[in-house]
């Protein structure tokens, strides 16, 4: 007897053939290879809705993993909208949040009390420092941040303590890593605490040691869905394997060409070996792109096809080819920044919202020239996924050191860097110093000299103070005879700041070191240290505004994943920068292929227009300029979809008229009088505010123009 066939639900009708296939293929292991802009989220939510709609499983029988809590919330909201029905009781969230649920229910079986706490990164670092101190190890040699990074990597890899014996970390630290790791874990246990790595490792331990609990969850979860599968690490993979051994209805959605987090522990092999790891699995490719023009997609496909470690797919669109990808060659990095600013000004004039524009770089140190140009031309921007250049801790520290060379009365700057790097001159000493400041009416720097004349119980502390004063005084004197930028670089080396960052062999510290180098390099373009400090102070006036209007997005390629923009700029396509030489040196061809995947991610963020640029000469630390070599990635782009040209006209840096803040009543350099602060010189103008150095105090203060008069 022929049965009634009901019309399919609305959420299925809008899917293309491959998307629909991925949604309806609910039984058995499935890998959905979803290229950039092919509707990955739509497929995931539709698949989830379909399972619930057709009553294939109760909500509590679905295990759904996303990589952010935000993504989990958005998915839940979209499914509820599709079904016009709330969904509750589902195991949906990040690996860590779901791992936490497992542990809360079974804490005693892994040696924890139910009220255990989770340590954040700061807590973890403090604990590592405690361990290193208790083991009587020198933190300058055994850097806590390095060990925290290694502990994270070991846990991401899903390794047990006994598996560390022959690990490269154990060899690099001459047998100290295992010792510190065991002490760290022991103290975690004593504190009834876990770190984020334990939220994955301990559930795995729970399942392996308690067969009945594992069997309970294996039977419970009839369907498992995993988003961003290419970003999973070894420990997360182990958890999935254990939970899906009975009900093998596992659907993993990901894109091997967007695997860019190897440095964070992500294992590309998890997605590449899917067919081998899960018997009788199926692969569905989503290749129809709904985001970008034909030329952009051909450019992306051309570059990623050079990679060997991939399953393979080719993006296409039913839309127009659009404009060719524009590849520009500039003489130097200043011209590159000027051009980007000019183009954005043109976008503004034509009514294009700045939110539709993004500049994507390989590393954050590349922001500096672009930020400076934007600030000078009053282009509103935001740094996504990080701080703006002058807001970064290492830059603030460096500027504090430079200010002390110029102004020994700058107590705030001295207080910031007196114990950075650590030299035993902490809060207790600063308290004693300020008592001298108040009693004798001297600066904090002068109090340092006075305290050395008195009896300091701690002889090493006294020695460190004397050494600090000696370095500062020597470099202050050197400013009279040596180039200011050389003095600045030498100062940061001699106080141990550069060495501090070098010893922290983490991805974050490497970026911080590059930012520091960029700052020192920029000093070469200024006539004096005073000029540079004043200019930065003026720039920071703009940084501190509270204007939340439309802004250009400035971010690294890693931060751009998952985002899209109408207009995208990809500057700095030169060897050493992109691809990053350090990544190639450390990981060889594996590192090169990850760099190429980053390029693919960058290209596929663009919807309408893509601008790629490289320069002939770029400023470098300790050198005025160096000759750049075009990125090898440029020669991998398709000729028919790209247009290459040199930019030599209309970009005169010296004659460039900048749109800056102005005040019709005042000019930079004018002498003015303030009722309270006395007379001073105008250093900068920001609409109604004037930045003035007052003669009596030698301080730079921002005041409203209404409260001053010309002299």
XYZ file of C-alpha atoms in Angstrom:
711
model
C 0.000 0.000 0.000
C 1.329 3.393 -1.045
C 1.907 5.644 1.944
C 1.420 9.371 2.254
C 4.449 11.446 1.463
C 4.520 14.704 3.346
C 6.157 17.796 1.834
C 9.733 18.263 2.943
C 10.394 20.885 5.634
C 11.413 24.406 4.614
C 14.976 24.031 5.879
C 15.627 21.382 3.210
C 14.191 23.230 0.237
C 16.916 25.905 0.165
C 19.814 23.426 0.007
C 21.783 22.565 -3.143
C 22.269 18.920 -4.171
C 25.499 18.303 -2.200
C 24.263 20.167 0.865
C 21.032 18.157 0.882
C 22.961 14.926 0.513
C 25.110 15.854 3.530
C 22.013 16.623 5.604
C 20.104 13.444 4.720
C 23.036 10.985 4.944
C 22.550 10.431 8.651
C 23.775 6.825 9.077
C 27.434 5.844 9.355
C 30.621 7.938 9.433
C 30.495 10.987 7.155
C 33.107 13.636 6.363
C 31.702 16.808 4.842
C 34.534 18.637 3.101
C 33.240 22.173 3.167
C 35.229 24.741 1.193
C 35.264 28.411 2.170
C 31.880 30.097 1.693
C 30.038 26.889 0.743
C 27.428 26.971 3.532
C 29.041 24.833 6.227
C 26.951 26.262 9.092
C 23.780 25.891 7.037
C 24.510 22.203 6.493
C 25.305 21.549 10.155
C 22.188 23.261 11.474
C 19.968 21.677 8.811
C 21.383 18.232 9.593
C 20.712 18.748 13.296
C 17.190 20.012 12.591
C 16.510 17.050 10.297
C 17.537 14.493 12.948
C 15.205 16.117 15.482
C 12.370 16.722 12.974
C 12.325 13.091 11.851
C 12.585 11.817 15.439
C 15.730 9.830 14.726
C 16.957 10.642 18.217
C 15.949 12.445 21.370
C 17.713 15.734 21.959
C 19.619 14.186 24.874
C 20.941 11.529 22.454
C 22.751 14.040 20.237
C 26.397 14.989 20.812
C 27.329 18.209 18.995
C 30.777 19.819 19.234
C 31.687 23.343 18.144
C 34.935 25.259 18.646
C 33.495 28.265 20.462
C 30.630 28.737 22.891
C 29.383 31.505 20.617
C 29.153 29.067 17.678
C 27.250 26.586 19.875
C 24.751 29.268 20.913
C 24.268 30.432 17.306
C 23.726 26.863 16.106
C 21.167 26.189 18.824
C 19.334 29.437 18.014
C 19.244 28.689 14.269
C 17.932 25.151 14.813
C 15.196 26.457 17.121
C 14.210 28.951 14.429
C 14.111 26.201 11.782
C 11.899 23.988 13.923
C 9.930 26.776 15.643
C 10.541 24.760 18.764
C 13.003 25.048 21.698
C 15.752 22.434 21.913
C 16.931 21.479 25.397
C 18.972 18.679 26.906
C 21.375 18.305 24.016
C 25.107 17.822 24.629
C 26.142 20.848 22.559
C 29.196 23.024 23.176
C 32.966 23.042 22.936
C 35.104 20.006 23.697
C 36.085 21.667 26.969
C 32.537 22.531 28.074
C 31.290 19.016 27.308
C 34.367 17.470 28.962
C 33.509 19.511 32.046
C 29.981 18.010 32.068
C 31.468 14.504 32.031
C 33.778 15.373 34.934
C 31.139 17.059 37.089
C 29.052 13.892 36.944
C 31.940 11.538 37.678
C 34.561 13.647 39.478
C 35.319 11.178 42.274
C 36.361 8.516 39.739
C 39.276 10.692 38.561
C 40.379 11.796 42.028
C 38.471 15.080 42.193
C 35.836 16.473 44.523
C 32.662 17.693 42.857
C 33.470 21.344 43.636
C 36.787 21.328 41.726
C 37.891 24.580 40.104
C 39.275 25.319 36.640
C 42.500 27.306 36.375
C 42.760 30.029 33.750
C 46.032 30.901 31.982
C 47.145 33.357 34.679
C 46.489 30.794 37.423
C 48.360 28.136 35.442
C 51.374 30.420 35.024
C 51.448 31.208 38.747
C 51.359 27.489 39.507
C 54.237 26.769 37.103
C 56.257 29.553 38.763
C 55.581 27.954 42.168
C 56.751 24.575 40.918
C 59.953 25.970 39.386
C 60.702 27.791 42.646
C 60.058 24.680 44.789
C 62.325 22.632 42.526
C 65.078 25.229 43.179
C 65.410 26.023 39.489
C 66.423 29.392 38.075
C 63.329 30.960 36.374
C 65.666 32.884 34.043
C 66.960 29.568 32.676
C 63.776 27.524 33.125
C 61.303 30.136 31.882
C 57.795 29.532 33.320
C 55.967 30.614 30.140
C 57.985 28.086 28.125
C 57.021 25.256 30.461
C 53.367 26.282 30.441
C 53.426 26.147 26.625
C 55.041 22.685 26.721
C 52.491 21.388 29.258
C 49.649 22.579 26.990
C 51.229 20.869 23.980
C 51.668 17.571 25.846
C 48.022 17.589 26.925
C 46.831 18.543 23.435
C 48.729 15.524 22.150
C 46.918 13.304 24.684
C 50.167 11.966 26.172
C 50.431 10.253 29.553
C 53.232 11.121 32.005
C 55.197 7.962 31.177
C 55.144 8.880 27.474
C 57.210 12.019 28.103
C 60.513 10.219 28.724
C 61.820 10.494 25.171
C 59.832 13.550 24.114
C 61.703 16.484 22.518
C 60.623 18.724 25.436
C 62.384 16.390 27.875
C 65.530 16.433 25.735
C 65.468 20.234 25.224
C 65.147 20.872 28.973
C 67.826 18.284 29.870
C 65.441 16.068 31.781
C 63.666 18.813 33.732
C 60.339 18.892 31.868
C 58.967 15.591 33.236
C 59.991 16.630 36.743
C 58.160 19.972 36.469
C 55.152 18.372 34.724
C 54.700 15.780 37.509
C 55.014 18.438 40.222
C 52.556 20.651 38.369
C 49.985 17.849 38.112
C 50.518 16.881 41.748
C 49.827 20.427 42.943
C 46.762 20.640 40.668
C 45.429 17.529 42.397
C 46.237 18.927 45.862
C 44.356 22.115 45.006
C 41.343 20.107 43.722
C 41.794 21.902 40.406
C 42.138 21.179 36.700
C 43.415 23.131 33.719
C 41.845 23.264 30.252
C 43.931 20.353 28.972
C 42.592 18.176 31.800
C 39.021 18.828 30.643
C 39.826 16.530 27.710
C 42.469 14.203 29.214
C 40.542 13.315 32.377
C 37.325 12.273 30.540
C 39.506 10.034 28.341
C 41.027 8.549 31.513
C 37.519 8.191 32.976
C 36.273 6.286 29.919
C 39.317 4.012 29.664
C 39.259 3.042 33.352
C 35.465 2.745 33.757
C 34.014 0.501 31.064
C 30.410 0.816 32.270
C 30.495 4.631 32.072
C 32.005 4.534 28.592
C 29.351 2.045 27.453
C 26.625 4.268 28.895
C 27.702 7.269 26.808
C 28.436 5.134 23.719
C 24.841 3.877 23.740
C 23.419 7.253 24.746
C 24.816 9.283 21.831
C 23.076 8.053 18.684
C 24.341 10.930 16.533
C 27.566 12.904 16.805
C 28.284 16.132 14.900
C 31.669 17.893 14.908
C 32.341 21.345 13.483
C 35.801 22.556 12.313
C 37.158 19.011 12.372
C 40.450 20.117 10.790
C 41.237 22.030 14.026
C 40.922 19.056 16.391
C 43.983 17.924 18.335
C 45.010 14.372 19.229
C 43.296 14.365 22.639
C 39.983 15.538 21.147
C 40.284 12.893 18.447
C 40.763 10.211 21.137
C 37.597 11.316 22.915
C 35.589 11.140 19.679
C 36.900 7.677 18.823
C 35.911 6.336 22.218
C 32.399 7.819 22.183
C 31.487 6.765 18.615
C 32.556 3.102 18.668
C 28.975 1.795 19.150
C 26.693 4.237 17.352
C 28.935 5.108 14.433
C 26.760 7.949 13.166
C 29.566 10.490 13.217
C 29.429 13.535 10.954
C 32.551 15.709 10.847
C 32.465 18.971 8.932
C 35.714 20.696 8.035
C 38.134 21.917 5.394
C 41.684 20.575 5.296
C 42.657 23.658 3.273
C 41.796 25.866 6.264
C 43.834 23.973 8.840
C 45.997 26.830 10.194
C 46.376 26.107 13.911
C 49.203 23.552 13.947
C 51.089 25.719 16.449
C 48.152 25.306 18.833
C 48.208 21.509 18.606
C 45.702 20.943 15.769
C 46.444 17.739 13.829
C 45.837 17.890 10.076
C 46.072 14.087 9.931
C 42.751 13.814 11.792
C 40.857 14.999 8.704
C 43.248 13.515 6.117
C 42.957 10.020 7.658
C 39.185 10.083 8.218
C 38.435 7.313 5.699
C 41.182 5.113 7.154
C 40.178 5.732 10.789
C 36.437 5.171 10.336
C 35.470 2.058 8.345
C 32.833 2.351 5.607
C 32.872 6.123 5.793
C 31.637 8.487 3.124
C 32.976 11.868 1.900
C 30.765 14.629 0.486
C 32.384 17.720 -1.003
C 30.750 21.145 -0.793
C 32.333 23.132 -3.631
C 29.728 25.696 -4.706
C 30.812 28.988 -3.189
C 28.227 31.665 -2.336
C 30.693 34.335 -1.173
C 33.321 35.316 -3.716
C 33.666 36.180 -7.409
C 34.963 33.697 -9.959
C 38.382 35.368 -10.209
C 38.891 35.284 -6.446
C 37.930 31.603 -6.293
C 40.234 30.629 -9.178
C 43.057 32.465 -7.423
C 42.372 30.581 -4.180
C 42.104 27.216 -5.960
C 45.324 27.821 -7.876
C 47.440 28.512 -4.800
C 46.057 25.719 -2.616
C 46.467 23.145 -5.380
C 50.244 23.414 -4.763
C 49.786 21.636 -1.429
C 50.314 17.883 -1.346
C 48.670 17.149 2.032
C 45.016 17.569 1.096
C 42.051 15.472 0.038
C 41.132 17.875 -2.725
C 38.206 19.960 -3.948
C 37.701 22.880 -6.309
C 35.564 25.883 -5.473
C 33.247 27.351 -8.102
C 30.450 29.890 -8.302
C 27.421 30.434 -10.477
C 28.007 34.180 -10.078
C 30.131 36.568 -12.145
C 33.917 36.524 -12.546
C 34.133 40.070 -11.151
C 37.258 42.230 -11.211
C 40.662 40.541 -11.455
C 42.693 40.085 -8.284
C 44.978 43.141 -8.117
C 48.643 42.522 -7.309
C 50.648 45.695 -6.668
C 54.382 46.206 -6.295
C 55.466 49.234 -4.229
C 58.901 50.701 -3.719
C 58.749 50.406 0.078
C 56.433 49.789 3.062
C 55.595 53.503 3.466
C 54.181 53.631 -0.075
C 52.222 50.447 0.617
C 50.574 51.990 3.703
C 49.850 55.272 1.855
C 48.179 53.415 -1.005
C 45.942 51.383 1.337
C 44.903 54.598 3.116
C 44.176 56.318 -0.229
C 42.020 53.433 -1.437
C 40.024 53.440 1.794
C 39.498 57.211 1.462
C 38.112 56.527 -2.033
C 35.790 53.856 -0.607
C 34.533 56.383 1.973
C 33.860 59.028 -0.693
C 31.889 56.544 -2.795
C 29.708 55.644 0.185
C 31.150 52.192 0.935
C 30.822 51.414 4.673
C 34.212 50.930 6.353
C 32.882 47.762 8.014
C 33.075 46.148 4.551
C 36.854 46.647 4.397
C 39.608 44.550 6.000
C 43.414 44.498 6.014
C 44.799 41.030 6.756
C 48.472 40.485 7.602
C 50.627 37.470 8.389
C 51.788 38.929 11.701
C 50.669 41.723 14.005
C 53.963 43.647 13.747
C 52.899 44.542 10.192
C 50.119 46.713 11.634
C 52.514 49.465 12.691
C 52.975 51.375 9.410
C 49.313 50.964 8.475
C 48.099 52.115 11.916
C 50.351 55.177 11.795
C 48.999 56.129 8.376
C 45.386 55.598 9.469
C 45.897 57.717 12.589
C 47.480 60.527 10.595
C 44.654 60.535 8.071
C 41.892 60.033 10.638
C 40.745 56.691 9.220
C 38.717 54.853 11.848
C 39.871 51.294 12.423
C 39.719 48.450 14.912
C 42.190 45.677 15.610
C 40.308 42.368 15.675
C 41.552 39.678 18.027
C 44.194 41.810 19.701
C 45.365 45.183 20.907
C 46.313 48.120 18.748
C 50.053 48.574 18.351
C 50.584 51.262 20.968
C 48.329 49.489 23.479
C 50.504 46.355 23.656
C 52.392 45.699 26.884
C 55.807 45.381 25.237
C 55.334 48.689 23.389
C 54.209 50.469 26.559
C 57.220 49.031 28.388
C 59.622 50.159 25.653
C 58.094 53.642 25.547
C 58.447 53.894 29.355
C 62.171 53.105 29.054
C 62.573 55.739 26.317
C 60.684 58.363 28.334
C 63.025 57.831 31.290
C 65.992 58.675 29.075
C 64.391 62.021 28.262
C 62.598 62.837 31.502
C 63.987 61.504 34.796
C 60.973 63.017 36.590
C 58.519 60.669 34.867
C 57.624 58.635 37.961
C 54.875 56.632 36.288
C 57.162 55.392 33.511
C 59.866 54.433 35.991
C 57.403 52.608 38.210
C 56.218 50.600 35.175
C 59.658 49.320 34.182
C 61.655 49.279 37.424
C 61.010 45.561 37.867
C 60.439 44.666 34.186
C 62.261 42.382 33.535
C 62.277 40.970 37.071
C 65.249 42.279 39.046
C 63.976 42.010 42.634
C 62.737 45.601 42.742
C 59.073 45.027 43.528
C 56.233 46.711 45.402
C 57.954 46.821 48.819
C 60.914 48.746 47.401
C 58.673 51.144 45.439
C 56.788 51.890 48.689
C 60.092 52.789 50.396
C 61.122 54.892 47.412
C 57.923 56.939 47.515
C 58.502 57.711 51.193
C 61.850 59.245 50.165
C 60.093 61.111 47.317
C 57.664 62.710 49.768
C 60.201 63.497 52.500
C 62.883 64.999 50.258
C 60.735 66.301 47.384
C 62.686 64.441 44.713
C 61.739 62.306 41.708
C 61.409 58.538 41.936
C 64.614 58.190 39.899
C 66.526 60.427 42.313
C 65.160 58.405 45.227
C 66.781 55.318 43.690
C 70.175 56.996 43.990
C 69.454 58.134 47.554
C 68.325 54.705 48.755
C 71.605 53.143 47.620
C 73.410 55.456 50.046
C 71.439 54.000 52.935
C 71.570 50.511 54.332
C 69.569 48.053 52.230
C 69.414 44.660 53.941
C 69.275 42.843 50.609
C 72.724 43.243 49.019
C 71.608 41.753 45.673
C 68.768 44.282 45.542
C 71.251 47.109 46.125
C 73.471 45.742 43.351
C 70.492 45.535 40.957
C 69.523 49.163 41.717
C 73.050 50.364 41.066
C 73.221 48.363 37.838
C 69.868 49.786 36.675
C 70.966 53.377 37.400
C 74.273 52.779 35.634
C 72.522 51.518 32.460
C 70.035 54.417 32.374
C 72.685 57.081 33.021
C 75.057 55.611 30.454
C 72.442 55.562 27.715
C 71.239 59.050 28.623
C 74.795 60.259 28.125
C 75.127 58.278 24.879
C 72.250 60.269 23.356
C 74.683 63.193 23.025
C 77.112 61.298 20.791
C 75.313 58.229 19.373
C 72.298 58.011 17.050
C 69.070 57.950 19.092
C 67.733 54.764 17.468
C 70.993 52.923 18.257
C 70.766 54.056 21.885
C 67.156 52.860 22.111
C 67.980 49.378 20.774
C 71.045 49.115 23.005
C 69.052 50.174 26.082
C 66.408 47.453 25.644
C 69.192 44.903 25.157
C 71.238 46.035 28.187
C 68.309 46.080 30.637
C 67.514 42.502 29.606
C 64.142 43.212 28.003
C 65.041 41.722 24.615
C 66.571 38.661 26.288
C 63.414 38.203 28.382
C 61.299 37.888 25.227
C 63.879 35.667 23.505
C 63.845 33.186 26.382
C 60.055 32.926 26.273
C 60.020 30.566 23.323
C 56.290 30.741 22.712
C 54.326 31.925 19.629
C 53.165 34.967 21.627
C 56.653 36.024 22.685
C 57.945 35.805 19.119
C 55.264 38.242 17.988
C 56.058 40.561 20.915
C 59.724 40.583 19.925
C 58.835 41.475 16.341
C 56.653 44.352 17.583
C 59.557 45.641 19.637
C 61.870 45.479 16.652
C 59.332 47.370 14.556
C 59.188 50.165 17.132
C 62.982 50.590 17.205
C 63.127 50.485 13.419
C 60.600 53.292 13.207
C 62.858 55.515 15.300
C 65.171 55.824 12.285
C 62.574 57.953 10.536
C 62.530 60.504 13.370
C 65.056 63.242 13.987
C 65.243 62.658 17.705
C 63.935 60.567 20.549
C 61.939 63.560 21.807
C 60.202 63.943 18.448
C 59.260 60.272 18.414
C 57.871 60.280 21.965
C 55.815 63.411 21.267
C 54.414 61.921 18.068
C 53.394 58.705 19.838
C 51.721 60.760 22.578
C 49.696 62.589 19.944
C 48.751 59.369 18.218
C 47.553 57.963 21.516
C 45.109 60.854 21.786
C 43.298 59.395 18.801
C 43.590 55.883 20.219
C 41.709 56.862 23.341
C 38.556 58.062 21.589
C 35.234 56.442 22.371
C 33.838 56.643 18.870
C 32.147 53.361 17.970
C 31.259 54.325 14.401
C 32.076 52.305 11.296
C 35.677 51.141 11.197
C 38.083 49.281 8.941
C 39.043 45.864 10.350
C 42.756 45.228 10.840
C 43.697 41.679 11.828
C 46.073 38.772 11.339
C 45.158 35.984 8.942
C 44.641 33.625 11.892
C 42.026 35.975 13.360
C 40.244 36.328 9.998
C 39.153 32.705 9.688
C 35.370 32.447 9.441
C 34.912 36.118 8.491
C 34.139 37.782 5.151
C 34.443 41.297 3.698
C 33.575 42.958 0.400
C 37.050 44.505 0.068
C 40.225 42.851 1.344
C 43.878 43.994 1.388
C 46.682 41.432 1.808
C 49.940 43.406 2.256
C 53.479 42.115 2.851
C 53.629 39.169 0.430
C 57.409 38.796 0.635
C 59.693 35.895 1.457
C 60.444 35.679 5.161
C 57.256 37.518 6.069
C 54.785 35.438 4.093
C 55.543 32.604 4.007
C 56.956 33.042 7.490
C 60.573 31.916 7.508
C 60.525 30.751 11.121
C 57.658 28.351 10.378
C 59.527 26.898 7.407
C 62.805 26.587 9.351
C 61.092 24.764 12.215
C 58.656 22.521 10.345
C 60.025 22.316 6.801
C 57.503 21.507 4.066
C 54.790 20.941 6.671
C 55.277 24.541 7.810
C 55.278 25.806 4.214
C 51.972 24.063 3.467
C 50.376 25.582 6.575
C 51.561 29.004 5.374
C 49.953 28.304 1.997
C 46.696 27.392 3.754
C 46.880 30.757 5.508
C 47.152 32.419 2.089
C 44.091 30.451 0.964
C 42.162 31.608 4.044
C 43.152 35.230 3.348
C 42.111 35.126 -0.312
C 38.744 33.499 0.427
C 37.760 36.230 2.921
C 37.154 38.591 -0.039
C 33.725 38.812 -1.654
C 34.117 41.505 -4.340
C 37.652 42.925 -4.526
C 41.038 41.554 -3.469
C 44.261 43.597 -3.297
C 47.583 41.798 -2.759
C 50.796 43.811 -2.398
C 54.542 43.414 -1.953
C 57.411 45.895 -1.701
C 60.971 46.180 -2.986
C 62.411 47.563 0.249
C 61.217 47.089 3.813
C 62.519 48.546 7.068
C 64.184 46.060 9.378
C 65.517 46.087 12.907
C 69.102 47.423 13.077
C 69.089 48.182 9.323
C 67.667 51.164 7.530
C 66.205 49.045 4.722
C 66.606 45.625 3.200
C 65.860 44.327 -0.272
C 62.730 42.233 -0.277
C 62.133 39.124 -2.357
C 58.577 38.615 -3.689
C 56.702 35.776 -1.996
C 56.841 32.435 -3.784
C 53.049 32.381 -3.397
C 52.739 35.167 -5.997
C 54.128 32.880 -8.726
C 51.439 30.304 -7.843
C 48.552 32.626 -8.739
C 46.684 32.220 -12.075
C 47.545 34.747 -14.764
C 44.012 34.804 -16.231
C 42.440 35.879 -12.904
C 45.028 38.421 -11.739
C 46.406 41.783 -12.814
C 49.957 42.745 -11.803
C 51.385 46.256 -11.936
C 53.892 48.555 -10.270
C 52.785 51.679 -8.463
C 55.193 54.542 -9.062
C 53.040 57.642 -9.492
C 50.782 59.743 -7.260
C 52.354 58.497 -4.056
C 54.848 61.181 -3.069
C 55.401 60.673 0.630
C 56.932 64.085 1.339
C 54.302 66.084 -0.480
C 51.425 63.950 0.676
C 48.681 66.121 2.168
C 47.215 64.430 5.192
C 43.754 65.043 6.539
C 44.534 65.769 10.175
C 42.619 67.344 13.010
C 42.874 71.123 13.031
C 41.721 74.184 14.969
C 41.281 77.479 13.123
C 42.440 79.521 16.139
C 45.688 77.719 16.952
C 48.728 76.194 15.263
C 51.362 73.669 16.324
C 54.368 75.506 17.787
C 52.402 78.497 19.113
C 53.011 79.756 22.654
C 49.902 79.906 24.869
C 48.878 80.743 28.448
C 46.718 78.647 30.810
C 45.300 80.075 34.049
C 46.362 77.075 36.148
C 49.325 75.524 34.325
C 51.038 78.702 33.099
C 52.704 79.170 29.682
C 53.485 76.411 27.215
C 54.035 75.334 23.598
C 51.357 73.584 21.464
C 52.637 70.167 20.355
C 49.477 68.881 18.715
C 45.856 69.655 17.898
C 42.871 67.315 18.050
C 39.787 69.345 17.199
C 38.888 71.205 20.413
C 41.757 69.709 22.424
C 45.328 71.015 22.435
C 48.347 69.014 23.532
C 50.677 71.434 25.336
C 54.071 71.145 27.043
C 53.958 73.552 29.994
C 57.206 75.255 30.987
C 56.759 75.162 34.774
C 56.300 71.403 35.064
C 57.761 70.289 31.712
C 54.656 68.045 31.474
C 52.593 67.433 28.340
C 48.901 67.960 29.133
C 45.760 67.846 26.959
C 43.403 70.790 27.537
C 40.411 72.318 25.763
C 41.316 75.293 23.559
C 38.657 77.422 25.297
C 40.831 77.530 28.422
C 43.993 78.932 26.841
C 44.983 82.218 25.223
C 47.755 83.137 22.805
C 50.867 84.907 24.090
